[in-house]
GROMACS .gro file of C-alpha atoms in nm:
model
  437
    1MET     CA    1  -0.017  -0.007   0.002
    2GLU     CA    2   0.125   0.344  -0.082
    3LEU     CA    3   0.139   0.631   0.141
    4ASP     CA    4   0.315   0.964   0.111
    5LYS     CA    5   0.477   1.189   0.385
    6THR     CA    6   0.163   1.421   0.408
    7THR     CA    7  -0.041   1.110   0.470
    8TYR     CA    8   0.198   0.970   0.763
    9ARG     CA    9   0.211   1.295   0.876
   10ASP     CA   10  -0.197   1.375   0.875
   11LEU     CA   11  -0.259   1.029   1.045
   12SER     CA   12  -0.015   1.093   1.288
   13ILE     CA   13   0.161   0.758   1.211
   14PHE     CA   14   0.482   0.867   1.329
   15GLN     CA   15   0.589   1.130   1.611
   16GLN     CA   16   0.552   1.454   1.509
   17GLU     CA   17   0.619   1.760   1.760
   18ASN     CA   18   0.382   1.784   2.057
   19GLN     CA   19   0.187   1.465   1.909
   20SER     CA   20   0.126   1.114   2.012
   21SER     CA   21   0.147   0.874   1.758
   22LEU     CA   22   0.029   0.564   1.627
   23PHE     CA   23   0.341   0.382   1.625
   24ASP     CA   24   0.426   0.494   1.953
   25LYS     CA   25   0.138   0.352   2.097
   26LEU     CA   26   0.185  -0.005   1.928
   27ASN     CA   27   0.533  -0.024   1.988
   28PHE     CA   28   0.607  -0.305   2.260
   29THR     CA   29   0.915  -0.376   2.155
   30ARG     CA   30   1.180  -0.506   2.388
   31THR     CA   31   1.505  -0.415   2.213
   32SER     CA   32   1.618  -0.097   1.970
   33GLU     CA   33   1.675  -0.374   1.673
   34GLY     CA   34   1.301  -0.490   1.728
   35LYS     CA   35   1.173  -0.102   1.738
   36GLU     CA   36   1.364  -0.045   1.402
   37TRP     CA   37   1.185  -0.364   1.229
   38LEU     CA   38   0.859  -0.253   1.385
   39ARG     CA   39   0.925   0.073   1.205
   40ALA     CA   40   1.017  -0.077   0.874
   41PHE     CA   41   0.667  -0.271   0.894
   42PHE     CA   42   0.484   0.074   0.923
   43GLU     CA   43   0.682   0.228   0.639
   44LYS     CA   44   0.619  -0.018   0.399
   45PRO     CA   45   0.254  -0.149   0.453
   46PHE     CA   46   0.180  -0.468   0.197
   47LYS     CA   47   0.119  -0.473  -0.149
   48THR     CA   48  -0.048  -0.812  -0.187
   49THR     CA   49  -0.336  -0.959  -0.004
   50GLU     CA   50  -0.127  -1.294   0.030
   51LYS     CA   51   0.155  -1.074   0.193
   52ILE     CA   52  -0.118  -0.917   0.451
   53ARG     CA   53  -0.272  -1.243   0.531
   54GLU     CA   54   0.056  -1.402   0.606
   55ASN     CA   55   0.116  -1.143   0.855
   56GLN     CA   56  -0.196  -1.181   1.031
   57GLU     CA   57  -0.094  -1.571   1.033
   58ILE     CA   58   0.214  -1.471   1.200
   59ILE     CA   59   0.085  -1.247   1.435
   60ARG     CA   60  -0.172  -1.496   1.551
   61ILE     CA   61   0.077  -1.739   1.601
   62PHE     CA   62   0.286  -1.505   1.826
   63LEU     CA   63  -0.037  -1.433   2.021
   64LYS     CA   64  -0.049  -1.811   2.145
   65MET     CA   65   0.327  -1.768   2.283
   66LEU     CA   66   0.303  -1.436   2.425
   67ASP     CA   67   0.269  -1.556   2.790
   68LYS     CA   68   0.573  -1.788   2.700
   69TRP     CA   69   0.782  -1.608   2.558
   70PRO     CA   70   1.159  -1.555   2.682
   71GLN     CA   71   1.222  -1.295   2.919
   72SER     CA   72   1.615  -1.334   2.913
   73ILE     CA   73   1.672  -1.073   2.573
   74SER     CA   74   1.640  -0.751   2.642
   75ASN     CA   75   1.786  -0.441   2.471
   76GLY     CA   76   2.062  -0.418   2.755
   77THR     CA   77   2.131  -0.786   2.648
   78LEU     CA   78   2.196  -0.677   2.247
   79LEU     CA   79   2.369  -0.336   2.367
   80VAL     CA   80   2.641  -0.557   2.548
   81ILE     CA   81   2.671  -0.813   2.264
   82SER     CA   82   2.745  -0.492   2.045
   83LYS     CA   83   2.980  -0.340   2.299
   84PHE     CA   84   3.176  -0.669   2.289
   85TYR     CA   85   3.196  -0.654   1.939
   86GLU     CA   86   3.278  -0.308   1.899
   87THR     CA   87   3.576  -0.269   2.184
   88HIS     CA   88   3.920  -0.328   2.124
   89VAL     CA   89   4.021  -0.598   2.322
   90ASP     CA   90   4.332  -0.779   2.385
   91PRO     CA   91   4.360  -1.099   2.181
   92ILE     CA   92   4.174  -1.387   2.392
   93PRO     CA   93   4.382  -1.693   2.454
   94SER     CA   94   4.253  -2.076   2.483
   95GLY     CA   95   4.084  -2.160   2.781
   96SER     CA   96   4.368  -2.325   2.983
   97MET     CA   97   4.378  -2.238   3.389
   98VAL     CA   98   4.715  -2.058   3.363
   99ASN     CA   99   4.606  -1.880   3.034
  100ALA     CA  100   4.270  -1.764   3.255
  101VAL     CA  101   4.462  -1.659   3.532
  102THR     CA  102   4.711  -1.448   3.316
  103TYR     CA  103   4.463  -1.286   3.114
  104ARG     CA  104   4.282  -1.177   3.451
  105VAL     CA  105   4.614  -1.027   3.574
  106PHE     CA  106   4.763  -0.894   3.250
  107SER     CA  107   4.430  -0.756   3.056
  108PRO     CA  108   4.178  -0.706   3.395
  109ALA     CA  109   3.948  -0.460   3.212
  110ASP     CA  110   3.926  -0.702   2.899
  111HIS     CA  111   3.898  -0.971   3.134
  112SER     CA  112   3.608  -0.776   3.317
  113LEU     CA  113   3.417  -0.713   2.996
  114LEU     CA  114   3.449  -1.056   2.878
  115LYS     CA  115   3.328  -1.179   3.226
  116PHE     CA  116   3.002  -0.942   3.184
  117SER     CA  117   2.950  -1.012   2.821
  118ILE     CA  118   2.929  -1.375   2.835
  119VAL     CA  119   2.621  -1.387   3.087
  120HIS     CA  120   2.473  -1.160   2.820
  121PHE     CA  121   2.546  -1.398   2.531
  122ALA     CA  122   2.434  -1.673   2.716
  123ASP     CA  123   2.087  -1.490   2.795
  124PHE     CA  124   2.071  -1.454   2.429
  125ILE     CA  125   2.149  -1.793   2.318
  126ARG     CA  126   1.924  -1.927   2.580
  127GLY     CA  127   1.621  -1.697   2.454
  128MET     CA  128   1.668  -1.757   2.071
  129PHE     CA  129   1.674  -2.146   2.186
  130GLU     CA  130   1.365  -2.103   2.399
  131ILE     CA  131   1.197  -1.940   2.096
  132LEU     CA  132   1.291  -2.227   1.833
  133ASP     CA  133   1.145  -2.473   2.134
  134ILE     CA  134   0.820  -2.301   2.132
  135LEU     CA  135   0.768  -2.244   1.755
  136LYS     CA  136   0.855  -2.610   1.684
  137GLU     CA  137   0.495  -2.717   1.690
  138GLU     CA  138   0.381  -2.462   1.442
  139THR     CA  139   0.344  -2.448   1.094
  140LEU     CA  140   0.510  -2.162   0.997
  141PRO     CA  141   0.405  -1.918   0.713
  142PRO     CA  142   0.715  -1.891   0.471
  143ALA     CA  143   0.761  -1.551   0.592
  144LEU     CA  144   0.852  -1.660   0.951
  145LYS     CA  145   0.967  -2.024   0.876
  146LYS     CA  146   1.300  -1.879   0.657
  147HIS     CA  147   1.419  -1.669   0.963
  148ILE     CA  148   1.323  -1.966   1.190
  149ASP     CA  149   1.499  -2.217   0.955
  150LYS     CA  150   1.815  -2.000   0.951
  151ALA     CA  151   1.811  -1.927   1.320
  152GLU     CA  152   1.830  -2.296   1.379
  153LEU     CA  153   2.135  -2.320   1.114
  154LEU     CA  154   2.311  -2.107   1.309
  155LEU     CA  155   2.267  -2.202   1.622
  156ASN     CA  156   2.309  -2.582   1.551
  157ARG     CA  157   2.665  -2.596   1.741
  158SER     CA  158   2.735  -2.779   2.067
  159ILE     CA  159   2.918  -2.506   2.204
  160LEU     CA  160   2.582  -2.297   2.154
  161ARG     CA  161   2.391  -2.534   2.314
  162GLN     CA  162   2.649  -2.575   2.608
  163LEU     CA  163   2.624  -2.197   2.645
  164GLY     CA  164   2.253  -2.187   2.622
  165SER     CA  165   2.174  -2.483   2.842
  166LYS     CA  166   2.343  -2.266   3.154
  167PRO     CA  167   2.053  -2.155   3.369
  168ARG     CA  168   1.976  -1.803   3.425
  169ASP     CA  169   2.196  -1.752   3.772
  170TYR     CA  170   2.495  -1.955   3.660
  171LYS     CA  171   2.851  -1.829   3.751
  172PHE     CA  172   3.085  -1.881   3.489
  173THR     CA  173   3.439  -1.972   3.572
  174ILE     CA  174   3.720  -1.819   3.452
  175ARG     CA  175   3.820  -2.063   3.212
  176GLU     CA  176   3.454  -2.104   3.088
  177ASN     CA  177   3.466  -1.695   2.998
  178LEU     CA  178   3.776  -1.751   2.797
  179HIS     CA  179   3.650  -2.057   2.601
  180TYR     CA  180   3.302  -1.913   2.527
  181GLY     CA  181   3.434  -1.543   2.471
  182ARG     CA  182   3.698  -1.666   2.238
  183TYR     CA  183   3.467  -1.889   2.005
  184VAL     CA  184   3.172  -1.580   2.000
  185ARG     CA  185   3.456  -1.307   1.918
  186ASN     CA  186   3.674  -1.514   1.665
  187GLN     CA  187   3.461  -1.773   1.513
  188PHE     CA  188   3.097  -1.609   1.603
  189ARG     CA  189   3.084  -1.246   1.512
  190ALA     CA  190   2.916  -1.243   1.195
  191GLU     CA  191   2.621  -1.523   1.292
  192THR     CA  192   2.557  -1.308   1.601
  193HIS     CA  193   2.502  -1.024   1.407
  194GLU     CA  194   2.266  -1.230   1.185
  195LEU     CA  195   2.077  -1.392   1.488
  196VAL     CA  196   2.073  -1.021   1.623
  197GLU     CA  197   1.857  -0.960   1.294
  198ILE     CA  198   1.664  -1.234   1.319
  199TYR     CA  199   1.550  -1.148   1.691
  200GLY     CA  200   1.471  -0.808   1.593
  201ARG     CA  201   1.192  -0.918   1.319
  202LEU     CA  202   1.040  -1.169   1.612
  203ASP     CA  203   1.025  -0.865   1.838
  204ALA     CA  204   0.829  -0.678   1.605
  205TRP     CA  205   0.572  -0.936   1.538
  206TYR     CA  206   0.569  -0.978   1.912
  207SER     CA  207   0.523  -0.619   1.966
  208MET     CA  208   0.236  -0.632   1.724
  209ALA     CA  209   0.063  -0.923   1.905
  210ILE     CA  210   0.130  -0.757   2.253
  211ALA     CA  211  -0.061  -0.464   2.117
  212ALA     CA  212  -0.346  -0.679   1.965
  213ARG     CA  213  -0.403  -0.804   2.275
  214ASN     CA  214  -0.347  -0.519   2.500
  215PHE     CA  215  -0.599  -0.315   2.311
  216ASN     CA  216  -0.821  -0.609   2.222
  217LEU     CA  217  -0.787  -0.567   1.857
  218GLU     CA  218  -0.975  -0.755   1.585
  219PHE     CA  219  -0.820  -0.895   1.248
  220PRO     CA  220  -1.007  -0.746   0.933
  221GLU     CA  221  -1.115  -0.977   0.639
  222ILE     CA  222  -0.886  -0.904   0.321
  223LEU     CA  223  -1.085  -0.913  -0.002
  224ASP     CA  224  -0.984  -0.988  -0.309
  225GLY     CA  225  -1.087  -0.856  -0.638
  226ASP     CA  226  -1.096  -0.523  -0.830
  227GLN     CA  227  -1.360  -0.357  -0.644
  228PRO     CA  228  -1.324  -0.143  -0.345
  229TYR     CA  229  -1.535  -0.226  -0.024
  230LEU     CA  230  -1.503  -0.142   0.304
  231GLU     CA  231  -1.721  -0.218   0.579
  232ALA     CA  232  -1.646  -0.177   0.985
  233SER     CA  233  -1.870  -0.178   1.309
  234GLY     CA  234  -1.738  -0.066   1.637
  235LEU     CA  235  -1.468   0.139   1.483
  236TYR     CA  236  -1.244   0.405   1.662
  237HIS     CA  237  -0.917   0.579   1.702
  238LEU     CA  238  -0.704   0.416   1.880
  239LEU     CA  239  -0.518   0.746   2.024
  240LEU     CA  240  -0.810   0.881   2.204
  241PRO     CA  241  -0.890   0.739   2.536
  242LYS     CA  242  -1.263   0.734   2.510
  243ALA     CA  243  -1.326   0.714   2.157
  244VAL     CA  244  -1.666   0.663   2.039
  245PRO     CA  245  -1.729   0.353   1.777
  246TYR     CA  246  -1.869   0.404   1.436
  247ASN     CA  247  -2.013   0.194   1.173
  248ILE     CA  248  -1.938   0.231   0.808
  249GLN     CA  249  -2.000   0.066   0.494
  250MET     CA  250  -1.881   0.144   0.121
  251ASN     CA  251  -1.837   0.011  -0.212
  252LYS     CA  252  -1.838   0.074  -0.568
  253ASP     CA  253  -2.171   0.186  -0.561
  254SER     CA  254  -2.155   0.379  -0.280
  255ASN     CA  255  -1.778   0.492  -0.275
  256PHE     CA  256  -1.792   0.830  -0.158
  257ILE     CA  257  -1.898   1.012   0.179
  258PHE     CA  258  -2.012   1.364   0.192
  259LEU     CA  259  -1.966   1.442   0.563
  260THR     CA  260  -2.106   1.748   0.755
  261GLY     CA  261  -2.094   1.879   1.085
  262ALA     CA  262  -1.992   2.154   1.338
  263ASN     CA  263  -1.670   2.198   1.470
  264MET     CA  264  -1.581   1.968   1.718
  265ALA     CA  265  -1.829   1.724   1.628
  266GLY     CA  266  -1.614   1.456   1.529
  267LYS     CA  267  -1.525   1.478   1.160
  268SER     CA  268  -1.169   1.493   1.171
  269THR     CA  269  -1.139   1.215   1.410
  270PHE     CA  270  -1.392   0.968   1.244
  271ILE     CA  271  -1.186   1.031   0.890
  272ARG     CA  272  -0.816   1.002   1.094
  273ALA     CA  273  -0.985   0.704   1.248
  274VAL     CA  274  -1.071   0.525   0.925
  275GLY     CA  275  -0.734   0.587   0.763
  276CYS     CA  276  -0.573   0.473   1.048
  277ALA     CA  277  -0.763   0.126   1.059
  278VAL     CA  278  -0.719   0.079   0.687
  279PHE     CA  279  -0.320   0.139   0.730
  280LEU     CA  280  -0.333  -0.115   0.996
  281ALA     CA  281  -0.505  -0.374   0.812
  282HIS     CA  282  -0.258  -0.328   0.500
  283LEU     CA  283   0.024  -0.428   0.795
  284GLY     CA  284  -0.136  -0.742   0.857
  285MET     CA  285  -0.201  -0.621   1.187
  286PRO     CA  286  -0.574  -0.611   1.358
  287VAL     CA  287  -0.743  -0.319   1.394
  288PRO     CA  288  -0.947  -0.112   1.632
  289ALA     CA  289  -1.276  -0.231   1.584
  290THR     CA  290  -1.541  -0.511   1.629
  291HIS     CA  291  -1.544  -0.613   1.257
  292MET     CA  292  -1.382  -0.519   0.976
  293LYS     CA  293  -1.373  -0.644   0.608
  294LEU     CA  294  -1.211  -0.439   0.317
  295SER     CA  295  -1.085  -0.494  -0.014
  296ARG     CA  296  -0.704  -0.465  -0.055
  297LEU     CA  297  -0.629  -0.082  -0.162
  298ASP     CA  298  -0.323   0.031  -0.381
  299GLY     CA  299  -0.294   0.362  -0.168
  300LEU     CA  300  -0.397   0.588   0.088
  301LEU     CA  301  -0.395   0.931   0.053
  302SER     CA  302  -0.500   1.226   0.258
  303ASN     CA  303  -0.575   1.614   0.262
  304ILE     CA  304  -0.605   1.713   0.631
  305ASN     CA  305  -0.344   1.930   0.762
  306ILE     CA  306  -0.250   2.188   0.478
  307SER     CA  307  -0.004   2.487   0.581
  308ASP     CA  308   0.133   2.761   0.397
  309ASN     CA  309   0.450   2.836   0.324
  310ILE     CA  310   0.611   3.161   0.403
  311LEU     CA  311   0.949   3.112   0.258
  312LYS     CA  312   0.811   3.021  -0.096
  313GLY     CA  313   0.561   3.279  -0.076
  314GLU     CA  314   0.266   3.004  -0.124
  315SER     CA  315  -0.072   3.097   0.058
  316TYR     CA  316  -0.251   2.803   0.242
  317PHE     CA  317  -0.497   2.803  -0.071
  318TYR     CA  318  -0.242   2.725  -0.309
  319ASN     CA  319  -0.122   2.430  -0.156
  320GLU     CA  320  -0.429   2.309  -0.115
  321VAL     CA  321  -0.514   2.335  -0.491
  322GLN     CA  322  -0.179   2.159  -0.510
  323ARG     CA  323  -0.237   1.868  -0.301
  324ILE     CA  324  -0.595   1.807  -0.479
  325LYS     CA  325  -0.414   1.843  -0.791
  326ASN     CA  326  -0.137   1.596  -0.701
  327THR     CA  327  -0.401   1.353  -0.544
  328ILE     CA  328  -0.608   1.375  -0.868
  329LEU     CA  329  -0.293   1.289  -1.076
  330LYS     CA  330  -0.209   0.985  -0.849
  331ILE     CA  331  -0.549   0.826  -0.805
  332ASN     CA  332  -0.644   0.842  -1.199
  333ASP     CA  333  -0.423   0.522  -1.263
  334GLY     CA  334  -0.692   0.258  -1.233
  335ARG     CA  335  -0.589   0.147  -0.899
  336LYS     CA  336  -0.793   0.129  -0.581
  337TRP     CA  337  -0.732   0.428  -0.336
  338LEU     CA  338  -0.879   0.544  -0.011
  339VAL     CA  339  -0.864   0.933  -0.024
  340LEU     CA  340  -0.947   1.120   0.297
  341ILE     CA  341  -0.997   1.502   0.269
  342ASP     CA  342  -1.107   1.695   0.578
  343GLU     CA  343  -1.251   2.051   0.525
  344LEU     CA  344  -1.145   2.140   0.147
  345PHE     CA  345  -1.070   2.480   0.045
  346LYS     CA  346  -1.053   2.644   0.397
  347GLY     CA  347  -0.819   2.919   0.270
  348THR     CA  348  -1.050   3.120   0.031
  349ASN     CA  349  -1.384   3.305   0.073
  350VAL     CA  350  -1.724   3.080   0.113
  351GLN     CA  351  -1.849   3.175  -0.247
  352ASP     CA  352  -1.523   3.037  -0.383
  353ALA     CA  353  -1.470   2.767  -0.169
  354MET     CA  354  -1.811   2.647  -0.265
  355LYS     CA  355  -1.768   2.665  -0.624
  356CYS     CA  356  -1.458   2.517  -0.589
  357SER     CA  357  -1.525   2.216  -0.381
  358SER     CA  358  -1.854   2.140  -0.623
  359ALA     CA  359  -1.627   2.116  -0.896
  360VAL     CA  360  -1.361   1.896  -0.734
  361ILE     CA  361  -1.618   1.664  -0.591
  362LYS     CA  362  -1.834   1.620  -0.908
  363GLY     CA  363  -1.510   1.512  -1.051
  364LEU     CA  364  -1.361   1.284  -0.793
  365ILE     CA  365  -1.731   1.095  -0.799
  366LYS     CA  366  -1.666   0.985  -1.170
  367ILE     CA  367  -1.375   0.746  -1.034
  368ARG     CA  368  -1.581   0.430  -0.906
  369ASN     CA  369  -1.258   0.222  -0.812
  370SER     CA  370  -1.130   0.422  -0.525
  371ILE     CA  371  -1.332   0.497  -0.190
  372PHE     CA  372  -1.376   0.894  -0.064
  373ILE     CA  373  -1.441   1.040   0.246
  374LEU     CA  374  -1.469   1.416   0.223
  375SER     CA  375  -1.579   1.674   0.512
  376THR     CA  376  -1.675   2.002   0.469
  377HIS     CA  377  -1.879   2.312   0.616
  378LEU     CA  378  -2.033   2.380   0.305
  379TYR     CA  379  -2.360   2.207   0.345
  380GLU     CA  380  -2.515   2.409   0.067
  381ILE     CA  381  -2.360   2.213  -0.226
  382ALA     CA  382  -2.497   1.891  -0.111
  383ASP     CA  383  -2.821   1.959  -0.286
  384ASP     CA  384  -2.622   2.019  -0.630
  385LEU     CA  385  -2.518   1.633  -0.537
  386LYS     CA  386  -2.775   1.443  -0.470
  387THR     CA  387  -2.841   1.348  -0.834
  388HIS     CA  388  -2.506   1.140  -0.807
  389SER     CA  389  -2.624   0.774  -0.699
  390ASN     CA  390  -2.261   0.666  -0.549
  391ILE     CA  391  -2.259   0.974  -0.295
  392SER     CA  392  -2.417   0.914   0.090
  393PHE     CA  393  -2.458   1.170   0.311
  394LYS     CA  394  -2.340   1.145   0.660
  395TYR     CA  395  -2.322   1.418   0.942
  396PHE     CA  396  -2.208   1.445   1.359
  397GLU     CA  397  -2.536   1.586   1.522
  398THR     CA  398  -2.449   1.881   1.814
  399ALA     CA  399  -2.709   1.949   2.011
  400VAL     CA  400  -2.745   2.309   2.217
  401ASN     CA  401  -2.845   2.294   2.599
  402ASP     CA  402  -2.850   2.614   2.754
  403ASP     CA  403  -2.619   2.770   2.539
  404GLN     CA  404  -2.395   2.456   2.615
  405LEU     CA  405  -2.244   2.259   2.315
  406VAL     CA  406  -2.348   1.853   2.338
  407PHE     CA  407  -2.171   1.629   2.117
  408SER     CA  408  -2.296   1.263   2.040
  409TYR     CA  409  -2.027   1.182   1.846
  410GLN     CA  410  -2.272   0.916   1.621
  411LEU     CA  411  -2.250   0.934   1.227
  412LYS     CA  412  -2.617   0.957   1.128
  413ASP     CA  413  -2.760   0.999   0.774
  414GLY     CA  414  -2.827   1.338   0.637
  415VAL     CA  415  -2.683   1.696   0.612
  416SER     CA  416  -2.577   1.897   0.882
  417ASN     CA  417  -2.674   2.256   0.843
  418ASP     CA  418  -2.544   2.334   1.217
  419ARG     CA  419  -2.370   2.661   1.238
  420LEU     CA  420  -2.233   2.709   1.578
  421GLY     CA  421  -1.971   2.974   1.555
  422TYR     CA  422  -2.142   3.246   1.700
  423LEU     CA  423  -2.252   3.037   1.987
  424ILE     CA  424  -1.901   2.912   2.096
  425LEU     CA  425  -1.789   3.283   2.055
  426LYS     CA  426  -2.055   3.348   2.300
  427ARG     CA  427  -2.013   3.085   2.510
  428GLU     CA  428  -1.627   3.164   2.536
  429LYS     CA  429  -1.722   3.521   2.665
  430VAL     CA  430  -1.574   3.666   2.380
  431VAL     CA  431  -1.848   3.854   2.274
  432ASP     CA  432  -1.850   3.997   2.620
  433LEU     CA  433  -1.510   4.073   2.614
  434LEU     CA  434  -1.552   4.278   2.287
  435GLU     CA  435  -1.879   4.493   2.402
  436GLN     CA  436  -1.673   4.601   2.694
  437LEU     CA  437  -1.393   4.753   2.470
   0.00000   0.00000   0.00000
């Protein structure tokens, strides 16, 4: 699935200044290597149904083994291993008692590093053997099996089985320190790096499974075919502490949602919730919904947080136009896209915005192989669009009780004509302040 930098930013996939992110919310990796592999997954959503389903199956396998996951491998473990290889030490002699005592006496700093590192190497090797053991009864998908097979091959050495068999609190003798240290430093360096990389991938899958369990996420059904489809019930935004769930259904005959509602009613949150769920589905991850079924999409584009560019002398409206232009050029390729547009043409006057918005919407609805959700305050243009059968009109309702706004955050059929700006201005005592000037 294709996303650009703007869409990643609009959906808060990764950390922006003073913002929480979807990645941070779902990152339960135990190591830096795992975190980097998880980031790699997030940066390249899958492009095929087969890969999505395969990753779903891998996460399901990890869900079954979470309580058995070895705790001996931590970020500190891998940091110590890395430092052991990066630090220059005097050549490690063979493990005779004389050599061991001599090395400890004449190279005390190197011996201390060696002694400390072997404990962590034992933790790592032991943990890898434990992972292989708990996976041996599973039928592994190819993407996981190739890494497990490689790990088994790398660990198929008697000296490593000896090292991995040592209990967690085992005290290595000075001869054992030299014996194991000499081997892992001189004969197992490249293999160690390969194992660490494999563990990083496993740690990323482990994180996805932990997130699925911690947030009660559900696996979506991914559909084959050329027609766009999106159906979800109980869909919510994962970054909100108390999110209100939504129901949504879109297909080739109803592929455009015209969304209205007052400010703060929930339009932007709904749009982002849909975008984030579709994004996670294309990672093969479960999603924040009680049920979700969707076609595999080729790309996701958003038009939410447009800004002006003072240095280039570009106005807000100009950048809105450029974003829409680039979106049209992107999606006019016969592929399936999800396009999210929040408050189109805020950078010009109302009459101009209505004319521009109407022109854009009438053009976009011709593209039946993609899915569109567009929010706007310009409810007046809705009547002119009702002749198009593939547009559905949704809105978020706002009630007023004693000059107080009450938001239900429930998605309803129809068009909202709420105009609450002046009420908010009055509620916040701005009108009173102006009258006192």
